[in-house]
Tab-separated table of C-alpha atoms in Angstrom:
chain	number	residue	atom	x	y	z
A	1049	MET	CA	158.193	-12.364	109.036
A	1050	ASN	CA	155.626	-10.486	106.279
A	1051	ARG	CA	152.473	-8.259	106.456
A	1052	ALA	CA	150.135	-11.657	104.867
A	1053	ALA	CA	151.725	-13.829	107.145
A	1054	VAL	CA	151.192	-11.476	110.485
A	1055	THR	CA	147.733	-11.268	109.067
A	1056	SER	CA	146.483	-14.901	108.622
A	1057	ARG	CA	147.829	-16.469	111.008
A	1058	LEU	CA	145.712	-12.559	113.457
A	1059	MET	CA	142.416	-13.680	111.161
A	1060	GLY	CA	143.215	-18.111	111.873
A	1061	LEU	CA	143.363	-17.155	115.936
A	1062	LEU	CA	140.114	-15.268	115.318
A	1063	LEU	CA	138.413	-17.114	113.688
A	1064	LEU	CA	139.251	-20.265	116.351
A	1065	ALA	CA	137.848	-17.894	119.097
A	1066	ALA	CA	135.323	-16.768	117.217
A	1067	GLY	CA	133.966	-19.833	116.885
A	1068	TYR	CA	134.653	-21.400	120.562
A	1069	PRO	CA	131.873	-22.583	122.640
A	1070	SER	CA	132.580	-20.030	125.335
A	1071	ALA	CA	131.027	-16.871	123.863
A	1072	GLY	CA	133.576	-15.098	126.115
A	1073	PHE	CA	136.763	-16.517	125.348
A	1074	ALA	CA	137.719	-14.211	122.402
A	1075	GLN	CA	137.191	-10.960	125.314
A	1076	ASP	CA	138.965	-13.124	128.032
A	1077	THR	CA	141.358	-13.903	125.462
A	1078	LEU	CA	142.438	-11.109	123.924
A	1079	GLN	CA	142.765	-7.259	124.662
A	1080	PRO	CA	141.651	-4.340	122.681
A	1081	TYR	CA	144.665	-3.451	120.943
A	1082	GLN	CA	145.182	-6.694	119.952
A	1083	LEU	CA	141.520	-7.033	118.034
A	1084	VAL	CA	142.090	-3.504	116.880
A	1085	ARG	CA	145.620	-4.245	115.320
A	1086	SER	CA	143.806	-7.505	113.648
A	1087	LEU	CA	141.467	-4.721	112.110
A	1088	GLN	CA	144.161	-2.588	110.343
A	1089	LEU	CA	145.534	-5.170	109.391
A	1090	VAL	CA	142.614	-7.308	107.455
A	1091	GLN	CA	141.693	-3.734	106.239
A	1092	ASP	CA	145.018	-3.039	104.501
A	1093	ARG	CA	144.069	-6.398	102.731
A	1094	ILE	CA	141.027	-4.550	101.973
A	1095	ALA	CA	142.448	-1.325	100.411
A	1096	ALA	CA	144.974	-3.455	98.232
A	1097	GLY	CA	142.065	-5.422	96.840
A	1098	ASP	CA	140.967	-8.342	98.202
A	1099	HIS	CA	137.808	-8.512	98.346
A	1100	ALA	CA	137.203	-11.414	100.631
A	1101	ALA	CA	138.258	-9.962	103.630
A	1102	MET	CA	135.322	-7.840	103.278
A	1103	PRO	CA	133.444	-9.927	106.343
A	1104	MET	CA	135.994	-10.261	108.669
A	1105	GLN	CA	136.213	-7.287	109.348
A	1106	ALA	CA	132.254	-6.907	109.664
A	1107	LYS	CA	133.392	-9.656	112.510
A	1108	LEU	CA	135.951	-8.251	113.882
A	1109	LEU	CA	134.117	-5.032	114.300
A	1110	GLU	CA	131.336	-6.885	116.109
A	1111	MET	CA	134.164	-8.829	118.113
A	1112	ILE	CA	135.527	-5.062	119.255
A	1113	ASP	CA	132.399	-4.068	120.318
A	1114	THR	CA	131.489	-6.416	122.114
A	1115	ARG	CA	135.109	-6.458	123.763
A	1116	LEU	CA	135.023	-2.967	125.000
A	1117	ARG	CA	131.474	-2.863	125.936
A	1118	GLU	CA	133.170	-5.036	128.728
A	1119	ALA	CA	136.420	-3.887	129.216
A	1120	GLY	CA	137.280	-1.695	132.578
A	1121	ALA	CA	138.916	0.790	134.138
A	1122	GLU	CA	141.638	-1.942	134.465
A	1123	ASP	CA	141.828	-2.505	130.902
A	1124	PHE	CA	142.243	0.954	130.199
A	1125	LYS	CA	144.674	1.585	132.908
A	1126	ASP	CA	146.788	0.412	128.898
A	1127	PRO	CA	147.832	3.485	127.409
A	1128	LYS	CA	147.426	0.449	123.857
A	1129	ASN	CA	144.150	-0.037	124.764
A	1130	PHE	CA	142.816	3.555	125.104
A	1131	ARG	CA	144.792	4.532	121.625
A	1132	ALA	CA	142.684	1.114	120.382
A	1133	LEU	CA	139.087	2.874	121.619
A	1134	LEU	CA	140.303	5.981	120.017
A	1135	VAL	CA	141.342	3.931	116.519
A	1136	TYR	CA	138.229	1.840	116.787
A	1137	GLY	CA	136.115	5.291	116.865
A	1138	MET	CA	138.515	6.979	113.898
A	1139	SER	CA	137.262	3.663	112.321
A	1140	GLY	CA	133.577	3.859	111.656
A	1141	GLY	CA	133.418	2.339	115.077
A	1142	ASN	CA	130.115	2.534	118.095
A	1143	PRO	CA	129.999	6.209	119.376
A	1144	VAL	CA	127.444	4.680	121.964
A	1145	THR	CA	130.229	1.919	122.537
A	1146	VAL	CA	133.324	4.690	122.415
A	1147	GLU	CA	131.393	7.132	124.773
A	1148	ALA	CA	130.773	4.185	126.761
A	1149	ALA	CA	134.242	3.024	127.408
A	1150	VAL	CA	135.743	6.810	127.993
A	1151	SER	CA	133.417	7.448	130.358
A	1152	ARG	CA	134.919	3.779	132.437
A	1153	ALA	CA	138.833	4.844	131.524
A	1154	LYS	CA	140.341	6.100	134.770
A	1155	SER	CA	144.074	7.656	134.760
A	1156	VAL	CA	143.870	8.712	131.011
A	1157	ASP	CA	146.290	11.292	129.547
A	1158	ALA	CA	144.427	14.344	129.381
A	1159	GLN	CA	145.488	14.643	125.536
A	1160	ASP	CA	144.328	11.614	124.644
A	1161	LEU	CA	140.697	12.473	127.008
A	1162	SER	CA	140.572	15.640	124.594
A	1163	ILE	CA	140.681	13.034	121.644
A	1164	ALA	CA	138.405	11.080	122.553
A	1165	LYS	CA	135.718	14.365	122.997
A	1166	GLY	CA	136.474	14.980	119.870
A	1167	VAL	CA	136.019	11.235	118.723
A	1168	ILE	CA	132.857	11.152	119.531
A	1169	ASN	CA	131.280	14.639	118.283
A	1170	TYR	CA	133.040	13.437	115.474
A	1171	LEU	CA	130.984	10.049	115.266
A	1172	VAL	CA	127.702	11.657	116.568
A	1173	GLY	CA	127.680	14.095	113.833
A	1174	ARG	CA	129.375	17.241	115.593
A	1175	PRO	CA	131.771	18.647	113.651
A	1176	ALA	CA	132.186	22.155	114.713
A	1177	GLY	CA	132.350	20.781	118.713
A	1178	ALA	CA	135.363	17.922	117.244
A	1179	ILE	CA	137.239	20.546	115.501
A	1180	GLU	CA	137.333	22.918	117.877
A	1181	VAL	CA	138.388	19.949	120.134
A	1182	LEU	CA	141.329	18.508	117.989
A	1183	ARG	CA	142.252	21.735	116.082
A	1184	PRO	CA	145.592	22.284	119.115
A	1185	ILE	CA	146.504	18.605	118.846
A	1186	ASP	CA	148.769	18.229	115.980
A	1187	PRO	CA	149.104	14.649	114.956
A	1188	MET	CA	152.604	14.199	114.348
A	1189	THR	CA	153.356	14.249	118.114
A	1190	LEU	CA	151.231	11.156	118.560
A	1191	PRO	CA	152.387	7.522	117.725
A	1192	SER	CA	151.571	6.965	114.191
A	1193	ASP	CA	149.035	4.645	114.583
A	1194	LEU	CA	146.828	7.388	116.075
A	1195	GLY	CA	147.969	10.759	114.426
A	1196	ALA	CA	147.337	8.859	110.996
A	1197	PHE	CA	143.399	8.277	111.777
A	1198	LEU	CA	143.397	11.853	113.828
A	1199	ALA	CA	144.881	13.746	110.617
A	1200	LEU	CA	142.721	11.667	108.544
A	1201	VAL	CA	139.725	12.626	110.529
A	1202	LYS	CA	140.998	16.333	111.251
A	1203	GLY	CA	141.541	16.319	106.895
A	1204	SER	CA	138.411	15.568	106.622
A	1205	LEU	CA	136.053	17.471	109.028
A	1206	MET	CA	138.749	21.148	107.426
A	1207	ALA	CA	138.150	19.702	104.080
A	1208	THR	CA	135.363	22.738	103.572
A	1209	ASP	CA	136.258	25.840	105.667
A	1210	ASP	CA	140.521	25.356	105.605
A	1211	PRO	CA	141.011	23.357	102.384
A	1212	VAL	CA	144.817	24.120	102.297
A	1213	MET	CA	145.198	22.605	105.891
A	1214	ALA	CA	143.211	19.735	105.490
A	1215	LEU	CA	144.914	18.964	102.211
A	1216	THR	CA	148.463	19.534	105.026
A	1217	LEU	CA	146.694	17.195	107.676
A	1218	LEU	CA	145.822	14.470	104.308
A	1219	ASP	CA	149.658	14.622	103.678
A	1220	GLU	CA	150.211	13.800	107.291
A	1221	ALA	CA	148.255	11.191	107.433
A	1222	LYS	CA	149.896	9.603	104.571
A	1223	LEU	CA	153.241	9.715	105.780
A	1224	LEU	CA	151.963	8.055	108.778
A	1225	SER	CA	150.262	5.201	107.575
A	1226	PRO	CA	151.765	4.205	103.947
A	1227	GLY	CA	150.515	0.858	102.157
A	1228	THR	CA	147.304	1.274	104.391
A	1229	LEU	CA	142.903	2.031	104.899
A	1230	VAL	CA	144.469	5.092	106.170
A	1231	GLU	CA	146.450	6.467	102.954
A	1232	GLU	CA	143.673	5.307	100.292
A	1233	ALA	CA	141.150	7.447	102.241
A	1234	ALA	CA	143.082	10.299	102.228
A	1235	LEU	CA	144.691	9.976	98.605
A	1236	ARG	CA	141.067	9.998	97.527
A	1237	ARG	CA	139.566	12.784	99.627
A	1238	SER	CA	142.888	14.626	98.369
A	1239	VAL	CA	141.728	14.512	94.685
A	1240	GLY	CA	138.388	15.941	95.417
A	1241	ILE	CA	139.428	18.747	97.820
A	1242	ALA	CA	142.067	19.311	94.733
A	1243	VAL	CA	139.366	20.002	92.871
A	1244	THR	CA	137.223	21.794	94.867
A	1245	ARG	CA	140.718	24.423	94.959
A	1246	GLY	CA	140.768	24.233	91.025
A	1247	ASP	CA	144.586	22.718	91.990
A	1248	ALA	CA	145.111	20.559	88.701
A	1249	ALA	CA	148.833	20.098	89.831
A	1250	ARG	CA	148.027	18.444	93.537
A	1251	PHE	CA	144.924	16.743	91.460
A	1252	ALA	CA	146.787	15.631	88.945
A	1253	ARG	CA	149.467	13.677	91.325
A	1254	ALA	CA	146.419	12.379	93.733
A	1255	SER	CA	144.892	10.521	91.129
A	1256	THR	CA	148.303	8.933	89.794
A	1257	GLN	CA	149.108	7.691	93.422
A	1258	TYR	CA	146.033	6.330	93.721
A	1259	VAL	CA	145.333	4.641	90.564
A	1260	GLU	CA	149.223	3.280	91.047
A	1261	ARG	CA	148.539	1.884	94.566
A	1262	TYR	CA	144.209	1.281	95.186
A	1263	LEU	CA	143.099	1.362	91.832
A	1264	TYR	CA	141.260	-2.399	92.755
A	1265	SER	CA	140.592	-1.014	96.350
A	1266	PRO	CA	136.132	-1.489	96.857
A	1267	TYR	CA	135.757	2.299	97.502
A	1268	ALA	CA	137.888	3.079	93.992
A	1269	SER	CA	134.253	4.005	92.796
A	1270	GLN	CA	134.428	6.887	94.842
A	1271	PHE	CA	137.700	8.245	93.520
A	1272	ALA	CA	136.573	7.356	90.171
A	1273	ASP	CA	132.847	10.055	90.812
A	1274	SER	CA	135.696	12.298	91.765
A	1275	PHE	CA	138.300	12.290	88.987
A	1276	VAL	CA	135.791	12.152	86.282
A	1277	SER	CA	133.971	15.424	88.278
A	1278	GLY	CA	137.307	16.345	88.047
A	1279	VAL	CA	138.462	16.088	84.638
A	1280	ILE	CA	135.268	18.060	83.271
A	1281	THR	CA	135.897	20.441	86.111
A	1282	LEU	CA	139.361	21.348	85.068
A	1283	HIS	CA	139.279	20.430	81.543
A	1284	MET	CA	141.524	23.997	80.506
A	1285	SER	CA	144.177	23.072	83.040
A	1286	ILE	CA	144.892	19.019	82.691
A	1287	SER	CA	146.368	18.393	79.220
A	1288	GLN	CA	145.129	15.227	77.139
A	1289	ASP	CA	148.541	13.815	77.663
A	1290	LYS	CA	148.412	13.465	81.332
A	1291	LEU	CA	144.922	12.684	81.606
A	1292	ALA	CA	146.310	9.385	78.969
A	1293	ASP	CA	149.050	8.915	81.499
A	1294	ILE	CA	147.280	8.520	84.190
A	1295	THR	CA	144.234	6.306	82.571
A	1296	SER	CA	147.687	4.111	80.791
A	1297	MET	CA	147.422	2.367	84.416
A	1298	MET	CA	144.008	1.367	84.610
A	1299	ASP	CA	143.360	-2.343	82.982
A	1300	PRO	CA	141.457	-1.506	79.660
A	1301	GLU	CA	137.963	-2.295	81.094
A	1302	ARG	CA	138.399	0.502	83.713
A	1303	GLU	CA	140.013	2.462	81.093
A	1304	LYS	CA	137.491	2.404	78.826
A	1305	VAL	CA	134.288	3.112	81.410
A	1306	ILE	CA	136.330	5.848	82.485
A	1307	TYR	CA	136.942	7.300	79.426
A	1308	LEU	CA	132.639	6.871	78.567
A	1309	ARG	CA	131.316	9.062	81.784
A	1310	ILE	CA	134.148	11.851	81.027
A	1311	ALA	CA	132.626	11.687	77.149
A	1312	ARG	CA	129.110	11.833	78.866
A	1313	ARG	CA	129.409	14.353	81.402
A	1314	ALA	CA	131.760	16.254	78.471
A	1315	ALA	CA	128.840	16.079	76.259
A	1316	ILE	CA	126.888	17.516	78.270
A	1317	ASP	CA	128.529	20.376	79.850
A	1318	GLY	CA	129.495	21.661	76.049
A	1319	LEU	CA	132.823	20.020	75.779
A	1320	SER	CA	132.751	19.168	72.510
A	1321	GLU	CA	136.716	18.591	72.523
A	1322	LEU	CA	136.906	16.842	75.413
A	1323	SER	CA	134.326	14.821	74.450
A	1324	ALA	CA	135.214	13.839	71.225
A	1325	PHE	CA	139.038	13.106	72.784
A	1326	ALA	CA	137.306	10.650	75.031
A	1327	SER	CA	134.834	8.825	73.393
A	1328	ALA	CA	137.822	8.243	70.319
A	1329	ARG	CA	139.683	6.816	73.736
A	1330	ALA	CA	137.041	4.922	74.319
A	1331	GLU	CA	137.024	3.299	71.206
A	1332	GLN	CA	140.564	2.689	70.275
A	1333	GLY	CA	141.086	0.578	73.117
A	1334	ARG	CA	144.490	-1.196	74.100
A	1335	ASP	CA	146.780	-4.126	73.896
A	1336	GLY	CA	144.659	-4.740	69.926
A	1337	ASN	CA	141.511	-5.288	71.245
A	1338	THR	CA	139.329	-2.133	70.273
A	1339	ASN	CA	135.874	-1.063	71.627
A	1340	GLN	CA	134.252	0.047	67.684
A	1341	GLY	CA	130.815	0.097	68.280
A	1342	ASP	CA	130.604	0.754	71.607
A	1343	PRO	CA	127.016	2.093	71.297
A	1344	ARG	CA	127.874	4.577	74.599
A	1345	ALA	CA	130.708	5.951	72.980
A	1346	GLU	CA	129.393	6.462	69.315
A	1347	LEU	CA	126.350	8.185	71.041
A	1348	TYR	CA	128.225	10.728	73.267
A	1349	SER	CA	131.307	11.815	70.012
A	1350	SER	CA	127.930	12.159	68.213
A	1351	LEU	CA	126.311	14.538	70.623
A	1352	SER	CA	130.257	16.207	70.427
A	1353	THR	CA	128.878	17.294	66.454
A	1354	VAL	CA	125.644	17.582	66.827
A	1355	THR	CA	125.422	21.208	65.092
A	1356	SER	CA	128.502	20.891	62.973
A	1357	GLY	CA	128.809	20.794	58.585
A	1358	THR	CA	128.705	17.210	59.106
A	1359	ILE	CA	125.493	16.899	60.701
A	1360	GLU	CA	124.065	14.331	57.909
A	1361	ASP	CA	126.615	12.093	58.843
A	1362	VAL	CA	125.877	12.644	62.416
A	1363	ARG	CA	122.294	11.627	61.766
A	1364	THR	CA	123.244	8.453	60.013
A	1365	LYS	CA	125.248	8.155	62.877
A	1366	LEU	CA	122.785	8.759	65.828
A	1367	GLY	CA	120.498	6.389	63.445
A	1368	LYS	CA	122.426	3.215	63.730
A	1369	ILE	CA	122.788	3.079	67.290
A	1370	ASP	CA	121.065	0.156	69.020
A	1371	ARG	CA	119.184	1.463	71.956
A	1372	SER	CA	118.574	-1.332	73.352
A	1373	LYS	CA	122.085	-1.554	74.455
A	1374	LEU	CA	121.645	2.367	76.222
A	1375	SER	CA	119.810	3.162	79.879
A	1376	ASP	CA	117.386	4.961	79.868
A	1377	GLY	CA	119.175	8.257	80.623
A	1378	ASP	CA	121.710	7.887	77.393
A	1379	ARG	CA	117.952	6.651	75.783
A	1380	ALA	CA	117.011	10.516	76.412
A	1381	LEU	CA	119.942	11.834	74.972
A	1382	LEU	CA	119.808	9.972	72.118
A	1383	ASP	CA	116.343	11.000	71.578
A	1384	ALA	CA	117.529	14.696	72.544
A	1385	ALA	CA	119.897	14.663	69.799
A	1386	GLN	CA	118.373	12.842	67.475
A	1387	ALA	CA	115.376	15.659	67.759
A	1388	ILE	CA	118.150	18.905	67.082
A	1389	ALA	CA	119.989	17.073	64.213
A	1390	GLY	CA	116.230	16.938	62.862
A	1391	GLU	CA	115.501	20.161	63.569
A	1392	VAL	CA	119.102	21.593	62.447
A	1393	VAL	CA	118.206	20.501	58.900
A	1394	ALA	CA	115.097	21.137	58.950
A	1395	PRO	CA	113.913	23.917	55.935
A	1396	PRO	CA	113.399	27.605	57.524
A	1397	ALA	CA	109.456	28.009	58.500
A	1398	SER	CA	107.751	30.091	56.731
A	1399	LEU	CA	107.443	33.346	56.998
A	1400	PRO	CA	104.396	35.655	58.600
A	1401	GLY	CA	101.773	36.943	55.809
A	1402	ALA	CA	103.017	40.586	56.092
A	1403	THR	CA	104.702	42.707	53.909
A	1404	PRO	CA	109.091	43.319	54.641
A	1405	ALA	CA	108.118	47.399	55.904
A	1406	SER	CA	105.006	46.536	58.262
A	1407	ALA	CA	107.151	43.813	59.430
A	1408	ALA	CA	110.244	45.791	60.000
A	1409	LEU	CA	108.035	49.076	61.186
A	1410	ALA	CA	105.880	46.859	63.522
A	1411	PRO	CA	106.366	47.452	67.254
A	1412	GLN	CA	107.349	45.029	68.907
A	1413	PRO	CA	106.478	44.736	72.577
A	1414	LYS	CA	108.928	43.536	74.740
A	1415	PRO	CA	107.337	41.249	77.119
A	1416	GLU	CA	106.292	38.668	74.296
A	1417	VAL	CA	110.503	38.280	74.054
A	1418	ALA	CA	110.964	37.527	77.726
A	1419	ILE	CA	108.548	34.578	77.751
A	1420	ALA	CA	109.479	33.381	74.810
A	1421	GLN	CA	112.367	31.704	76.002
A	1422	PRO	CA	110.537	29.481	78.743
A	1423	ALA	CA	107.596	28.787	76.007
A	1424	ASP	CA	110.181	27.166	73.995
A	1425	ALA	CA	111.541	25.044	77.609
A	1426	ALA	CA	108.236	24.032	77.543
A	1427	GLY	CA	107.993	22.421	74.529
A	1428	LEU	CA	111.277	20.325	74.496
A	1429	PRO	CA	111.505	16.411	74.587
A	1430	PRO	CA	110.637	15.287	78.126
A	1431	VAL	CA	113.612	14.010	79.385
A	1432	GLU	CA	113.886	11.272	82.851
A	1433	GLY	CA	114.815	12.171	85.561
A	1434	ALA	CA	115.768	15.312	84.157
A	1435	VAL	CA	117.744	17.746	86.653
A	1436	SER	CA	119.428	21.061	86.518
A	1437	GLU	CA	122.846	20.269	85.550
A	1438	ARG	CA	123.092	23.139	82.909
A	1439	PRO	CA	126.515	23.231	80.940
A	1440	ALA	CA	128.920	26.433	82.178
A	1441	ALA	CA	129.052	27.731	78.954
A	1442	SER	CA	127.761	26.424	75.413
A	1443	PRO	CA	129.488	24.771	72.913
A	1444	SER	CA	130.286	27.723	70.904
A	1445	GLY	CA	131.334	29.861	74.101
A	1446	GLY	CA	128.011	32.184	74.174
A	1447	THR	CA	125.552	32.363	76.715
A	1448	VAL	CA	125.209	29.796	79.779
A	1449	ALA	CA	121.269	28.639	79.023
A	1450	ALA	CA	119.091	29.168	81.396
A	1451	ALA	CA	118.079	27.614	84.942
A	1452	PRO	CA	114.619	26.064	85.230
A	1453	GLY	CA	112.925	29.306	87.178
A	1454	ALA	CA	115.717	31.820	86.431
A	1455	PRO	CA	113.907	34.829	85.444
A	1456	ALA	CA	113.959	35.227	81.672
A	1457	PRO	CA	116.112	37.442	79.673
A	1458	SER	CA	114.676	41.364	78.759
A	1459	ALA	CA	114.449	42.263	75.043
A	1460	ASP	CA	116.940	44.453	75.582
A	1461	SER	CA	119.506	41.672	76.004
A	1462	ALA	CA	118.156	38.455	74.581
A	1463	ALA	CA	120.820	37.081	72.443
A	1464	VAL	CA	118.750	35.089	70.633
A	1465	LEU	CA	115.475	35.064	69.493
A	1466	PRO	CA	113.035	33.074	69.123
A	1467	ALA	CA	112.482	31.968	65.223
A	1468	SER	CA	109.256	32.439	65.226
A	1469	ALA	CA	109.482	36.394	66.931
A	1470	PRO	CA	108.636	39.243	65.056
A	1471	ALA	CA	111.844	41.629	64.715
A	1472	ASN	CA	111.663	45.273	65.828
A	1473	SER	CA	113.416	48.231	63.979
A	1474	ALA	CA	116.872	47.939	65.693
A	1475	GLY	CA	117.015	43.992	64.188
A	1476	PRO	CA	117.584	42.130	61.083
A	1477	ASP	CA	115.600	42.591	58.317
A	1478	THR	CA	113.951	38.189	58.759
A	1479	THR	CA	112.289	38.607	55.357
A	1480	ASP	CA	115.884	37.897	54.304
A	1481	PRO	CA	116.361	34.036	54.248
A	1482	THR	CA	119.921	33.846	54.935
A	1483	ASP	CA	119.358	35.896	58.461
A	1484	ALA	CA	116.168	34.192	58.738
A	1485	ALA	CA	118.490	30.253	58.535
A	1486	MET	CA	121.184	31.907	60.327
A	1487	MET	CA	118.859	32.971	63.497
A	1488	LYS	CA	117.033	29.168	63.221
A	1489	THR	CA	120.848	27.554	63.799
A	1490	ARG	CA	120.947	29.633	67.625
A	1491	ARG	CA	117.852	28.979	68.880
A	1492	GLN	CA	118.422	25.278	67.497
A	1493	LEU	CA	122.654	25.763	69.486
A	1494	ASP	CA	119.982	26.702	72.076
A	1495	LEU	CA	118.858	24.641	72.728
A	1496	ILE	CA	120.663	21.748	72.400
A	1497	ASP	CA	121.949	23.346	75.539
A	1498	GLN	CA	118.757	23.417	77.894
A	1499	MET	CA	117.972	19.439	76.303
A	1500	LEU	CA	121.554	18.112	76.926
A	1501	GLY	CA	121.822	20.563	80.842
A	1502	ALA	CA	118.091	18.779	81.463
A	1503	ALA	CA	119.798	15.464	81.053
A	1504	PRO	CA	121.131	13.196	83.698
A	1505	LYS	CA	124.360	13.127	84.101
């Protein structure tokens, strides 16, 4: 009998139990391990994309909680029921119920009691205590249903302090419980850890496996967040061909959304090439259905070329974008891009009314340069929901834009001077219109970094 048929029969039995006139029917009829096994089967259907099974999951958790609250020492003499209690706890069960049930259990194996202690620590938010208790226990030596959950929990707990071991444990969880919600969670968490470690190969492999098996899971949005962040973080190590291979396994709508998110993040982080690629793929579509005219793709592709030699074309393209179809954050980006595009083509500001000789010889107090950058930043257009998420590097490979509150660069090391700042004797002769234009352009690049770095992602 296949898994779907077994699940359907169990769900029918549970629905009968839930609707029976006697409130104690389900508790009297079904053992804890039977209820927990039913929960696992329902969760596996959810992981495969059956969102309609989620109400049944909630009902099962309620029934299991009630059954375990009433379970006595006699129930836990059966090792299957105590293991079911542990699995329930590691599935996100009620810590009060788990702790109370463990206290009533007698004649339980010492290792199972240690696992129970670790699970309780995990549930009540004591990760250090949970790791200390669970570290010596090898999930591969346990029954597969219990071992898989233990490997998943240990892998999650150790992700920060020992990511290499965490990935090994998550691999064990996948091995012990393929095709289940445990494998779905293990793959999803592996993606995030691989990004943290800078392991592009592991990131690509885990992402490929997740998209192949669990793209329609209700938890896939969490994978999408990690995937987009990983593409941005590992952009130097992941080829565009590999990225295209992974996204090609998605349905067209999901692929478009992923590329739009990548294009936006890449534009904000100053990754012009990646932003242009992702924008083009979002517009390209699939199966003859293009997404030409999507205002988001047009905006993000324009951001990547806003200081290029085709600035007039970019300004025209920005002017045609339908603002009403953009989010608040994207409208702020559009405003920033239009302001910068206007600044780039504006004529050079008039020079101070000083003679060339006096301008070149005039002393330049260093503090004025140090405070010029904060004054520029304060004059930027307001950006809704501004956060300090500046690009790792400017599009031109120059210096990083200063984070809010960071000390301004000293006069000796400043690479970009405000166009209005008087030149000192060691600097270029700003009375030359060419030099003035070059300095103005460099200043606009710096402003772009600040504007886009302040925009919400």
